[in-house]
Short mmCIF file of N, CA and C and ligand atoms in Angstrom, two decimals:
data_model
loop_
_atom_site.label_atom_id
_atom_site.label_comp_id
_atom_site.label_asym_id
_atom_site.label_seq_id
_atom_site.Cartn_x
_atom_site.Cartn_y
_atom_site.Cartn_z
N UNK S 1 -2.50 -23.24 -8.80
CA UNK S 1 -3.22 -22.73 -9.95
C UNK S 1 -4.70 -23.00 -9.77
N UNK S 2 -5.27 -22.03 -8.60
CA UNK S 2 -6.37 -22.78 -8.26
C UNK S 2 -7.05 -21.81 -8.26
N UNK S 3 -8.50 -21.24 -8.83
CA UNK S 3 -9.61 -20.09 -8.24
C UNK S 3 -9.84 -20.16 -6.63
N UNK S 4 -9.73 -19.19 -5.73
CA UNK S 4 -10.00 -19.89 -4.28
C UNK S 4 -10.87 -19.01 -4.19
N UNK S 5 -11.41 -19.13 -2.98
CA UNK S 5 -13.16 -18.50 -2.63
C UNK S 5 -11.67 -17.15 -1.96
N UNK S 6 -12.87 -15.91 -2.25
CA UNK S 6 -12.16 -14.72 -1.42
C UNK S 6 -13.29 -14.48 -0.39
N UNK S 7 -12.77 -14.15 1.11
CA UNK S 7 -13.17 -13.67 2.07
C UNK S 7 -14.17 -12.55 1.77
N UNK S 8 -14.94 -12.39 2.56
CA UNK S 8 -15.98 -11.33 2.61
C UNK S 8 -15.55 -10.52 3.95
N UNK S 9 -15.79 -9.04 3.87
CA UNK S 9 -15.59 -8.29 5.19
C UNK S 9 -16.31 -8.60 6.18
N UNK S 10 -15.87 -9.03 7.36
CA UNK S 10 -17.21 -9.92 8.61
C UNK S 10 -16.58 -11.00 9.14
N UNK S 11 -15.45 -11.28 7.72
CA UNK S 11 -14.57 -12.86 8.60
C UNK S 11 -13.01 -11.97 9.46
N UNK S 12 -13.02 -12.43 10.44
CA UNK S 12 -11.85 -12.51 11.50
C UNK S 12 -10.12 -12.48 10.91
N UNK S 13 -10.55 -13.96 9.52
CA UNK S 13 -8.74 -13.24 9.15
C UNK S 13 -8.81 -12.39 8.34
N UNK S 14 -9.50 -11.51 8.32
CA UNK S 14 -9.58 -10.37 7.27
C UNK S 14 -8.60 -9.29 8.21
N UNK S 15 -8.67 -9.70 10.01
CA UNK S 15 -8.13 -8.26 10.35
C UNK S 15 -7.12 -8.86 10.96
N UNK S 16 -6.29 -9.74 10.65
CA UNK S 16 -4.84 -9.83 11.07
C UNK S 16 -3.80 -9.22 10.58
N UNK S 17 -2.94 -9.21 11.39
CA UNK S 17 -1.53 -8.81 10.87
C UNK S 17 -0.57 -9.73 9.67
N UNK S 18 -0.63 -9.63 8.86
CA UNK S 18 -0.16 -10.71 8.09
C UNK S 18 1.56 -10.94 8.39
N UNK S 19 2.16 -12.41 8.77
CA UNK S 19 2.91 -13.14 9.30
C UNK S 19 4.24 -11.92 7.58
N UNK S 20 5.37 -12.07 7.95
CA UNK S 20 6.11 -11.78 6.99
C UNK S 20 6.75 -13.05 6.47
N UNK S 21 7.07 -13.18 4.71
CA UNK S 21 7.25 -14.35 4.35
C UNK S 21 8.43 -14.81 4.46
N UNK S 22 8.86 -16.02 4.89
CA UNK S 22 10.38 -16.25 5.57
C UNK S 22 11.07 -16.41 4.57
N UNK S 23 10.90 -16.83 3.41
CA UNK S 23 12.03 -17.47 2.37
C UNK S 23 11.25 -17.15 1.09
N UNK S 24 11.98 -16.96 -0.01
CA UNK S 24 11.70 -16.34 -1.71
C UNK S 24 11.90 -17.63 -2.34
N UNK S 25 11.49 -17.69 -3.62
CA UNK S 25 11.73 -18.59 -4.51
C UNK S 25 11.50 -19.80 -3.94
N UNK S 26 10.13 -20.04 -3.47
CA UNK S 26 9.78 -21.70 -2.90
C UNK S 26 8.82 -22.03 -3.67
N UNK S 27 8.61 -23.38 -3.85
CA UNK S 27 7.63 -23.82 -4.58
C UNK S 27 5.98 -23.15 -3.43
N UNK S 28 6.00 -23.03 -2.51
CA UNK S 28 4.68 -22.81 -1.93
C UNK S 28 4.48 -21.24 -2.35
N UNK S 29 5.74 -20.49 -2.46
CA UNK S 29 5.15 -18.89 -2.74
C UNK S 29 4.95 -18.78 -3.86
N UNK S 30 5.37 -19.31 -4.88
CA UNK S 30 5.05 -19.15 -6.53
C UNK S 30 3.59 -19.74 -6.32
N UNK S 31 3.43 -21.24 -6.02
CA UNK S 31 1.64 -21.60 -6.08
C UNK S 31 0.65 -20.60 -5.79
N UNK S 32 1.36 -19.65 -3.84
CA UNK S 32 0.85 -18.65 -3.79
C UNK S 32 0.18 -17.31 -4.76
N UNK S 33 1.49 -17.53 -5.62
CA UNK S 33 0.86 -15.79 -6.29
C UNK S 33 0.47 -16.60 -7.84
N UNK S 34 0.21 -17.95 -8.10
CA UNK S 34 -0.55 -18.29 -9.03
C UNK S 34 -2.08 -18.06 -8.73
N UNK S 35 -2.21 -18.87 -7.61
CA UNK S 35 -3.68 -18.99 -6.95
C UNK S 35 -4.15 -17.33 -6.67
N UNK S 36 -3.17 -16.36 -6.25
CA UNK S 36 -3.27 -15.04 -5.94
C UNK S 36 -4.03 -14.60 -7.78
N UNK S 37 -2.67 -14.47 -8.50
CA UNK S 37 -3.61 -13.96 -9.93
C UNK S 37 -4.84 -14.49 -10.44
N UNK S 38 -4.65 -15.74 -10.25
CA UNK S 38 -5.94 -17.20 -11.00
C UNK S 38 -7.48 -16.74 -10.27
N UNK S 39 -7.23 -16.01 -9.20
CA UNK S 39 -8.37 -15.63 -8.57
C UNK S 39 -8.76 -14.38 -8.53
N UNK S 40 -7.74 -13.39 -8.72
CA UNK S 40 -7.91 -11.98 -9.10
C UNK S 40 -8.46 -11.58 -10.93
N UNK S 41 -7.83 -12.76 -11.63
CA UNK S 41 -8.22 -12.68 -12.99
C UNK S 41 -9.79 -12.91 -12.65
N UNK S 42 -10.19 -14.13 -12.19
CA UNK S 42 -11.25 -14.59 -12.53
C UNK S 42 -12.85 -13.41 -11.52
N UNK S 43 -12.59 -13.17 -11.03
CA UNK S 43 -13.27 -12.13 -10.40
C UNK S 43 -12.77 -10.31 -11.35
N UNK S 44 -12.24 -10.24 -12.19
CA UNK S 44 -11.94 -9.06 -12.40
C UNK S 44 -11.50 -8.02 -11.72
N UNK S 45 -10.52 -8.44 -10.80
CA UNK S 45 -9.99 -7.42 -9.87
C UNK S 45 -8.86 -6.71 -10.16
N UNK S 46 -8.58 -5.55 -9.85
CA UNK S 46 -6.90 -4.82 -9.88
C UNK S 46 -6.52 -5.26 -9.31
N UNK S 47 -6.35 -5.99 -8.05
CA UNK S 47 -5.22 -6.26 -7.04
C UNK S 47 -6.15 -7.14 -6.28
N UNK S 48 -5.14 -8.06 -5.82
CA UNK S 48 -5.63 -9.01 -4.57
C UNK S 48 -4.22 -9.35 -3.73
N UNK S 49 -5.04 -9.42 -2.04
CA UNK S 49 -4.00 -9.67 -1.15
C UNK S 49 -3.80 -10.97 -0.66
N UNK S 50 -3.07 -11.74 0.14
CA UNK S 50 -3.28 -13.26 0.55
C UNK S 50 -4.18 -13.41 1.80
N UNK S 51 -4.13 -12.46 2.80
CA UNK S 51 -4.82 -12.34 2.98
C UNK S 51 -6.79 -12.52 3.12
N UNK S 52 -7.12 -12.17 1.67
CA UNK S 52 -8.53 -12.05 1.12
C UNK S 52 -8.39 -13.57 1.04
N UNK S 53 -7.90 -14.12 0.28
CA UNK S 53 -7.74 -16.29 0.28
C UNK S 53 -7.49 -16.84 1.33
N UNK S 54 -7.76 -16.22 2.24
CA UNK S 54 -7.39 -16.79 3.83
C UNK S 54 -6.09 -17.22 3.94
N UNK S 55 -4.86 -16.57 3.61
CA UNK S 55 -3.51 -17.01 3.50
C UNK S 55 -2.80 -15.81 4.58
N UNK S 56 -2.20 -16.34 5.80
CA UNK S 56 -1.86 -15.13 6.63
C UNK S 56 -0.16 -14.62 6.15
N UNK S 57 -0.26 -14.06 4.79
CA UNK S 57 1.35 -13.75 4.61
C UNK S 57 1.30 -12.44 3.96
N UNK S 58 2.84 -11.51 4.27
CA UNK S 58 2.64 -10.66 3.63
C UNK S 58 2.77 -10.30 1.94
N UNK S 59 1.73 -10.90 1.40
CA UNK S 59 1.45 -11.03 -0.51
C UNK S 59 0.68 -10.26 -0.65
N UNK S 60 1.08 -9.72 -1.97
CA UNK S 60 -0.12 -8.82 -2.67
C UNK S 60 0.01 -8.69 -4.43
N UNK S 61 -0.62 -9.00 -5.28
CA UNK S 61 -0.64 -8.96 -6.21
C UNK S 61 -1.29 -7.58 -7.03
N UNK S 62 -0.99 -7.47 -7.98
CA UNK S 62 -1.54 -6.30 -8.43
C UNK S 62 -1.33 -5.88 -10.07
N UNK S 63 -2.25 -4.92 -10.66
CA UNK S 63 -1.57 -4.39 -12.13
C UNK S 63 -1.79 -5.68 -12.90
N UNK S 64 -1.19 -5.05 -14.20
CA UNK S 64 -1.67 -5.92 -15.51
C UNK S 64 -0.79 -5.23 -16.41
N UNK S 65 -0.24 -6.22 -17.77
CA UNK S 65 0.33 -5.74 -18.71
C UNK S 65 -0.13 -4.96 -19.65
N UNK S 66 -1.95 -5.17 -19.33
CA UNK S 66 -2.98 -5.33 -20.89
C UNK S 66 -3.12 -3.58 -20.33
N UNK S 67 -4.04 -2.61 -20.84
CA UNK S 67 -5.25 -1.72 -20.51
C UNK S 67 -5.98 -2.64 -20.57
N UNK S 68 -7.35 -2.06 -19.30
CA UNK S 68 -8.29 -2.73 -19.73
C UNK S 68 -9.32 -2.25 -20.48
N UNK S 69 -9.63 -2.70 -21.35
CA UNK S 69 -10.48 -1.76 -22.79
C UNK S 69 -11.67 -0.78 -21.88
N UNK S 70 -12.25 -1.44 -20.47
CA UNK S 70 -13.06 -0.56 -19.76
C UNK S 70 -12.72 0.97 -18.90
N UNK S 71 -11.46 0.86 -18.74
CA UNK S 71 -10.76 1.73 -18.21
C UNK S 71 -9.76 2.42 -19.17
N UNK S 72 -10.10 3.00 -20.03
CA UNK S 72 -9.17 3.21 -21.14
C UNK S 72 -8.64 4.72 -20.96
N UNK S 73 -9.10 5.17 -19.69
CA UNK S 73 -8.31 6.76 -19.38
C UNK S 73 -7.43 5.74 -17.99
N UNK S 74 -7.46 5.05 -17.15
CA UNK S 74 -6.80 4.53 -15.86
C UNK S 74 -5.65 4.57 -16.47
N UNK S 75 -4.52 4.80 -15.62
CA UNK S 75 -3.13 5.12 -16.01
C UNK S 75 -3.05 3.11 -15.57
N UNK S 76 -1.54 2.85 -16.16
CA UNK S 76 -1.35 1.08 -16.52
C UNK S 76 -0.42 1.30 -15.13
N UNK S 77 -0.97 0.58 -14.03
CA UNK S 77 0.03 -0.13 -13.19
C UNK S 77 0.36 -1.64 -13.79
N UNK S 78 1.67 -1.45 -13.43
CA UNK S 78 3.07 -2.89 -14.18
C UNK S 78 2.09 -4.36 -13.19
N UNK S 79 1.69 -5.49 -13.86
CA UNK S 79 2.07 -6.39 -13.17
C UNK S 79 3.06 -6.57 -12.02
N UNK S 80 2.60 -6.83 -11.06
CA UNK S 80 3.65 -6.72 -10.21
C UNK S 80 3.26 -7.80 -8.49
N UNK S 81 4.01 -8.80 -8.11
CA UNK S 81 4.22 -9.38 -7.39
C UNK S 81 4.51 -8.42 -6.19
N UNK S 82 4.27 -8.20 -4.91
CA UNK S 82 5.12 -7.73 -3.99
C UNK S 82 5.10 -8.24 -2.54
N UNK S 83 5.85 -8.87 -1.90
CA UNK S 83 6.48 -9.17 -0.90
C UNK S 83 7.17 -8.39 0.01
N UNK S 84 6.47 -8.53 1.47
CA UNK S 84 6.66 -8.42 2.88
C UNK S 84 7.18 -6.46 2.90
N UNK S 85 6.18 -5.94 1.91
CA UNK S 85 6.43 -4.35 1.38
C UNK S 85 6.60 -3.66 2.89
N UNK S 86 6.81 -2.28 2.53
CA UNK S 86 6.85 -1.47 3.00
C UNK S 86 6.71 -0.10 2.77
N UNK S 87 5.38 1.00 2.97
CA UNK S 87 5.28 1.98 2.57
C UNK S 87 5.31 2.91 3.26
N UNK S 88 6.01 4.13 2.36
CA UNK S 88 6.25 5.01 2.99
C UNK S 88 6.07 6.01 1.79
N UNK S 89 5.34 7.53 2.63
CA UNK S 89 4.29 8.34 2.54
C UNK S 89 5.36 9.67 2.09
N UNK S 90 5.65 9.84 0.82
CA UNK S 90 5.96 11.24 0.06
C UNK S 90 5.49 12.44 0.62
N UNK S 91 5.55 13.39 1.43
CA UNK S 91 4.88 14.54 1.76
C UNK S 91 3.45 14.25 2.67
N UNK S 92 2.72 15.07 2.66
CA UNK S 92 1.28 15.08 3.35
C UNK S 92 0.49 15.20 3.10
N UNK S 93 0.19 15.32 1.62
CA UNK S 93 -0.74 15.39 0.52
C UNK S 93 -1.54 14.13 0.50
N UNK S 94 -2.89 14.44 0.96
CA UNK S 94 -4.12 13.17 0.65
C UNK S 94 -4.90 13.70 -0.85
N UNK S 95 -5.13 12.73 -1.28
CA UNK S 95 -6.64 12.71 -2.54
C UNK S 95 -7.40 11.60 -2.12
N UNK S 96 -8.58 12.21 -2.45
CA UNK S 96 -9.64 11.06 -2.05
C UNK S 96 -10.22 10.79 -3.63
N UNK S 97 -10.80 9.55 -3.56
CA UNK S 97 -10.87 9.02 -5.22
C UNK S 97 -12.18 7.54 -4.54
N UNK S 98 -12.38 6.88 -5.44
CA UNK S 98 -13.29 6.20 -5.04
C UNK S 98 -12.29 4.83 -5.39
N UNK S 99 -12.77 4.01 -4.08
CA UNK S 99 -12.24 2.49 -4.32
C UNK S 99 -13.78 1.16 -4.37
N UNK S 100 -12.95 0.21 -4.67
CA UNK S 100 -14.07 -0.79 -4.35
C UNK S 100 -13.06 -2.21 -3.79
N UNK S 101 -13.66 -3.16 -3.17
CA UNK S 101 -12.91 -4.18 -2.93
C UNK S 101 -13.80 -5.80 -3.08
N UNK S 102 -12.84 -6.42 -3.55
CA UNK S 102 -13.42 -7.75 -3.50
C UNK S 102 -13.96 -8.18 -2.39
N UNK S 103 -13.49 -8.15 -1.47
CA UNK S 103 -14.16 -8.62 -0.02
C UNK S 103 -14.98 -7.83 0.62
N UNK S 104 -15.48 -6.72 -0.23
CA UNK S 104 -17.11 -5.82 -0.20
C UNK S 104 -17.56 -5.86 -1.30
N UNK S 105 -18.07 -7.00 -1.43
CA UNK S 105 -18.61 -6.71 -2.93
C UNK S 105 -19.57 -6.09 -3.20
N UNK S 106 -19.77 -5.24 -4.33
CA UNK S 106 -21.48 -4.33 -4.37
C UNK S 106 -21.33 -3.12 -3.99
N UNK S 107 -20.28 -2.42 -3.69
CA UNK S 107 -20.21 -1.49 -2.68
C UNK S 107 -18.76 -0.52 -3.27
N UNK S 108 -18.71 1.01 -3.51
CA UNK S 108 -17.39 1.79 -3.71
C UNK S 108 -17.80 2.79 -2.28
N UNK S 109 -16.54 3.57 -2.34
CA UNK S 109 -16.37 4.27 -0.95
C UNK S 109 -15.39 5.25 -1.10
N UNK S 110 -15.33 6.46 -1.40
CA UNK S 110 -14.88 7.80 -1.52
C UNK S 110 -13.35 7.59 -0.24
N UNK S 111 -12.35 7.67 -0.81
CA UNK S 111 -11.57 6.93 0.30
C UNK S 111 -10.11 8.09 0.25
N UNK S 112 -9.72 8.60 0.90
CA UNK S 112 -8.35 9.24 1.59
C UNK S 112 -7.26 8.70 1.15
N UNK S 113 -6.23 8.85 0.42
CA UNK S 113 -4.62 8.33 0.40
C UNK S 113 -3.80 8.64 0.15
N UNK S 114 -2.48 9.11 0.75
CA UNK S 114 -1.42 9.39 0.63
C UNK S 114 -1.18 9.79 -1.34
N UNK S 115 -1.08 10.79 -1.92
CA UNK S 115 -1.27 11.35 -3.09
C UNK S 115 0.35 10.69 -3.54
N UNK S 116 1.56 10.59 -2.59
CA UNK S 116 2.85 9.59 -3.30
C UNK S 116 3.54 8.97 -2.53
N UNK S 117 3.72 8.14 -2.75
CA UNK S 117 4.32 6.99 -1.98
C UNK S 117 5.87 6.89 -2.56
N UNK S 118 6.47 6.33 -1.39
CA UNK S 118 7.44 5.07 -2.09
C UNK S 118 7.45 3.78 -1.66
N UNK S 119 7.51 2.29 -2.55
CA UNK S 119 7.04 1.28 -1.56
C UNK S 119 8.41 0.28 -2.05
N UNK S 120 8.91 -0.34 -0.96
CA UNK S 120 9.70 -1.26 -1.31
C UNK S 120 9.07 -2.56 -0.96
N UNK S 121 10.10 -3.56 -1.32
CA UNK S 121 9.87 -4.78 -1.30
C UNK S 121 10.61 -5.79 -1.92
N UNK S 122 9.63 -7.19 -1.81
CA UNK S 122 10.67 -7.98 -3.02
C UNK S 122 9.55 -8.79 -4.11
N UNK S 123 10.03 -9.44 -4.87
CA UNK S 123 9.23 -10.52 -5.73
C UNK S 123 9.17 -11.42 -5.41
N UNK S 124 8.44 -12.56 -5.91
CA UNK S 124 8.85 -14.00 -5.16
C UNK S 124 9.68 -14.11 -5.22
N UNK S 125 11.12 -14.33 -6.34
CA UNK S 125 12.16 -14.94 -6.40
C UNK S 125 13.01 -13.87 -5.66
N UNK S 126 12.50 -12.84 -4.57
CA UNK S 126 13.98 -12.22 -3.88
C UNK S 126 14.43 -10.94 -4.65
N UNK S 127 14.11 -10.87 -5.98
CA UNK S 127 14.45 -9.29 -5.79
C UNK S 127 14.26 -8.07 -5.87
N UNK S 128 14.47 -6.88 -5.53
CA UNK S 128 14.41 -6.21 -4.45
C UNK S 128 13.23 -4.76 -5.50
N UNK S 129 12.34 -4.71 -5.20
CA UNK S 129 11.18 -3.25 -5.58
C UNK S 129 11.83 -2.46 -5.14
N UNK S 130 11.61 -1.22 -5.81
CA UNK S 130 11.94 -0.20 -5.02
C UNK S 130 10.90 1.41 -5.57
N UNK S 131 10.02 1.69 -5.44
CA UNK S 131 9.32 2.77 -6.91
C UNK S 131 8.80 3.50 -5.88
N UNK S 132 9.01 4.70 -6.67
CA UNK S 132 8.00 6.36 -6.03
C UNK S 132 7.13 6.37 -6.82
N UNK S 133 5.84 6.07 -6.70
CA UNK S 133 4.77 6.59 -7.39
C UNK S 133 3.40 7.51 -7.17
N UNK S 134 2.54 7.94 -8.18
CA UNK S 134 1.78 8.39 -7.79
C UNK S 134 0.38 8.23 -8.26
N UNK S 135 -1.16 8.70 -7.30
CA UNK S 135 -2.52 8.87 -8.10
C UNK S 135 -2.51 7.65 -8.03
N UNK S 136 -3.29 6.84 -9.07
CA UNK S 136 -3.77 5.90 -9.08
C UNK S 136 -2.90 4.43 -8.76
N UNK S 137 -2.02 4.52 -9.18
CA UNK S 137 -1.15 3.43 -8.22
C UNK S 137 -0.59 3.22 -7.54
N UNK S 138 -0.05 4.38 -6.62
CA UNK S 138 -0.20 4.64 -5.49
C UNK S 138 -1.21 4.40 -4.23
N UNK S 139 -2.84 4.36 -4.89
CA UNK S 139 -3.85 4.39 -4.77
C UNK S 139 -3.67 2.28 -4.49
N UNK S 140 -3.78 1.57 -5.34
CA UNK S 140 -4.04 0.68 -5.75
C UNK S 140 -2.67 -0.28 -4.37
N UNK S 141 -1.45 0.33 -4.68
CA UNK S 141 -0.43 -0.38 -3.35
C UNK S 141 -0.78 0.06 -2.02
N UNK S 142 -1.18 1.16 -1.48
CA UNK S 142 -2.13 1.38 -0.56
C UNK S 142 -2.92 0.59 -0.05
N UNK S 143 -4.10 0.40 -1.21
CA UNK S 143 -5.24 -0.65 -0.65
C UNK S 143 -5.22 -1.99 -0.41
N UNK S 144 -4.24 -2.18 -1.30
CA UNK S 144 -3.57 -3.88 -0.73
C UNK S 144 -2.50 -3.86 0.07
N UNK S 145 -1.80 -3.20 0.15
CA UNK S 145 -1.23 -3.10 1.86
C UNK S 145 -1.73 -3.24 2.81
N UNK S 146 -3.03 -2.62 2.67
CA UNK S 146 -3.55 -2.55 3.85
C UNK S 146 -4.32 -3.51 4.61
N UNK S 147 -4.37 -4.46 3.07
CA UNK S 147 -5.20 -5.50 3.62
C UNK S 147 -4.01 -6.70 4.24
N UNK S 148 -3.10 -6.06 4.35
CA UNK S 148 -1.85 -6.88 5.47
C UNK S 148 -1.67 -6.46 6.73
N UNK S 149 -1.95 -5.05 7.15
CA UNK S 149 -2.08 -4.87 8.34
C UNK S 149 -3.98 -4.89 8.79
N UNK S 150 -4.89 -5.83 8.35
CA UNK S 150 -5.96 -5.97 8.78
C UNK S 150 -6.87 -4.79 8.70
N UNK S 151 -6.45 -4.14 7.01
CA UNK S 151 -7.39 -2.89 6.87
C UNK S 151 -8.23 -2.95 5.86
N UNK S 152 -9.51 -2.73 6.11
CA UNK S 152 -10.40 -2.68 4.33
C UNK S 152 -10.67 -1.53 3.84
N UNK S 153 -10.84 -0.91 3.11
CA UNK S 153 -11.18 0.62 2.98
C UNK S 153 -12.18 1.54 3.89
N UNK S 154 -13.38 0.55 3.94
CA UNK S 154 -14.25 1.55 4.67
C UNK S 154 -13.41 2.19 6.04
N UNK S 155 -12.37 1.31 6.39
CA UNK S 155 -12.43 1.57 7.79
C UNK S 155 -10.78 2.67 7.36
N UNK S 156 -10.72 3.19 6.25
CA UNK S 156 -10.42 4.44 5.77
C UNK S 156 -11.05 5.84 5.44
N UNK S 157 -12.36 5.37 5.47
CA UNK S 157 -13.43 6.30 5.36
C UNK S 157 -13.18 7.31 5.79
N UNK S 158 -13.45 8.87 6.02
CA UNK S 158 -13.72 9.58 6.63
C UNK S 158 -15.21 9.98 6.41
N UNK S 159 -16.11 10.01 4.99
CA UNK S 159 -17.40 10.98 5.04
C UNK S 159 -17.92 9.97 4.24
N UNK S 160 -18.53 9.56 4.90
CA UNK S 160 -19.57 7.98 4.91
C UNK S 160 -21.02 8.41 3.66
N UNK S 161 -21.10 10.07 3.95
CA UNK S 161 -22.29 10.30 2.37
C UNK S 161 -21.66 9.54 1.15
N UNK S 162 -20.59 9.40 0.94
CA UNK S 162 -19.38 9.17 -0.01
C UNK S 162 -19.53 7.58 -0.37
N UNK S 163 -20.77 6.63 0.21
CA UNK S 163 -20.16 4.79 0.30
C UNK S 163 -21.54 4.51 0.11
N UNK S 164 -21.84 3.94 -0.96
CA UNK S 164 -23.07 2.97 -1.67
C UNK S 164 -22.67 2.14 -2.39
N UNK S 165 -23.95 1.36 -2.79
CA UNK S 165 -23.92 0.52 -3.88
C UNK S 165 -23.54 0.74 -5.14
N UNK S 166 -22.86 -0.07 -5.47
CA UNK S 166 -22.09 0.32 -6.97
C UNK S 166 -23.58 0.85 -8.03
N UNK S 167 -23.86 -0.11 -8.31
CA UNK S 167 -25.09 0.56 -9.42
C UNK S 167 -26.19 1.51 -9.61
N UNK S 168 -26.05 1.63 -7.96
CA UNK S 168 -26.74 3.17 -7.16
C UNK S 168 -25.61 4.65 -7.83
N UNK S 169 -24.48 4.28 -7.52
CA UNK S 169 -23.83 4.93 -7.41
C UNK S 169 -23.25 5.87 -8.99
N UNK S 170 -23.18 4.70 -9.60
CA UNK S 170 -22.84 4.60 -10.99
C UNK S 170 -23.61 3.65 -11.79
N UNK S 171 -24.85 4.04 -12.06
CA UNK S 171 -26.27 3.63 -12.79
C UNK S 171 -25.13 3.16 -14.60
N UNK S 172 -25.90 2.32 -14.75
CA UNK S 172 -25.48 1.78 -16.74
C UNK S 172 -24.09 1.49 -16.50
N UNK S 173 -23.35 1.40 -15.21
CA UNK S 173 -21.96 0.70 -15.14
C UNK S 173 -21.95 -0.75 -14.38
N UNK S 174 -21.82 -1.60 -15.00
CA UNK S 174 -21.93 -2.58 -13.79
C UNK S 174 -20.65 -2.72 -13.28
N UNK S 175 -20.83 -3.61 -12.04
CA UNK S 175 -19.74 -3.37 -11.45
C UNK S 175 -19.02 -4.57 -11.82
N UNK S 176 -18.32 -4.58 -12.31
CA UNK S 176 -17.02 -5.64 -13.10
C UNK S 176 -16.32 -5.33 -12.94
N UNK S 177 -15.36 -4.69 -11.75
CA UNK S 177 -13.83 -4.50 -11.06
C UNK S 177 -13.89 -3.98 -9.88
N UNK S 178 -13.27 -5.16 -9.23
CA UNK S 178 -12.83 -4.18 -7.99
C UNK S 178 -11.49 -4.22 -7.89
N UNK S 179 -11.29 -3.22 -6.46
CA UNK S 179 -10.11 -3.61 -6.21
C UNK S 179 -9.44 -4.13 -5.33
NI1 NI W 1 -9.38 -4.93 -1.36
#
């Protein structure tokens, strides 16, 4: 239950392969996805990976029960824990949409993604995800996936006119979320 410093893009375990987690329901993976939310709350993020906390496993946290009163058109991704996932790509349909990430801070980027997914997985305690979704949370399990196979968005990029500074970008918004 700890705030931990998140990685910045530039550090080394940002591009590993994240280890898959051997066992559910341990006292070290629950601390995990405490310290995972406790640090995603406190930075205002949609999603954080273990990864970004310098943790080489496959974790990713994400979603919220609340709306957030700032995003009051964003469709509600579920709270949701997910473990040692796996995604897989609905058709061939890309949308590009704008992301931002904690470990770029200051910075959104016009970004490419699979328009529906289906992603499995598990929770900490073992059991078993299974959801087809689409658009924006689709969007959102994407980008923290990716930060398990050693991916950050930019390096999703395709048209780089598309990637500035948040307050450049979107003047009278500050930037108070990433993802
Ligand atoms: Ni990110």
């Amino acid at each position: 239950m700890t705030v931990r410093e998140i990685l910045k893009m530039g550090d080394a375990r940002l591009l590993r392969q994240a280890q898959k987690v051997p066992a559910f329901d341990t006292d070290a993976l629950h601390l995990l996805v405490l310290d995972l939310y406790d640090t995603m709350r406190a930075a205002n993020g949609a999603g954080l990976a273990a990864p970004q906390i310098g943790v080489d496993l496959q974790v990713v946290v994400f979603g919220s029960d609340e709306r957030n009163p700032r995003y009051p058109d964003r469709p509600l991704v579920p709270r949701t824990v997910l473990v040692n996932p796996v995604i897989t790509p609905l058709g061939e349909d890309m949308e590009s949409d704008w992301e931002g990430c904690l470990s770029v801070p200051g910075l959104r980027g016009q970004v490419p993604r699979y328009a529906r997914i289906r992603y499995t997985g598990w929770d900490a305690f073992g059991e078993p995800i299974d959801r087809t979704v689409d658009g924006f949370h689709a969007r959102v399990v994407q980008h923290e996936c990716d930060h398990l196979w050693g991916k950050l968005y930019p390096m999703r990029m395709r048209d780089f006119t598309q990637f500035g500074f948040t307050e450049v970008l979107f003047p009278g918004i500050a930037a108070e979320e990433d993802d």
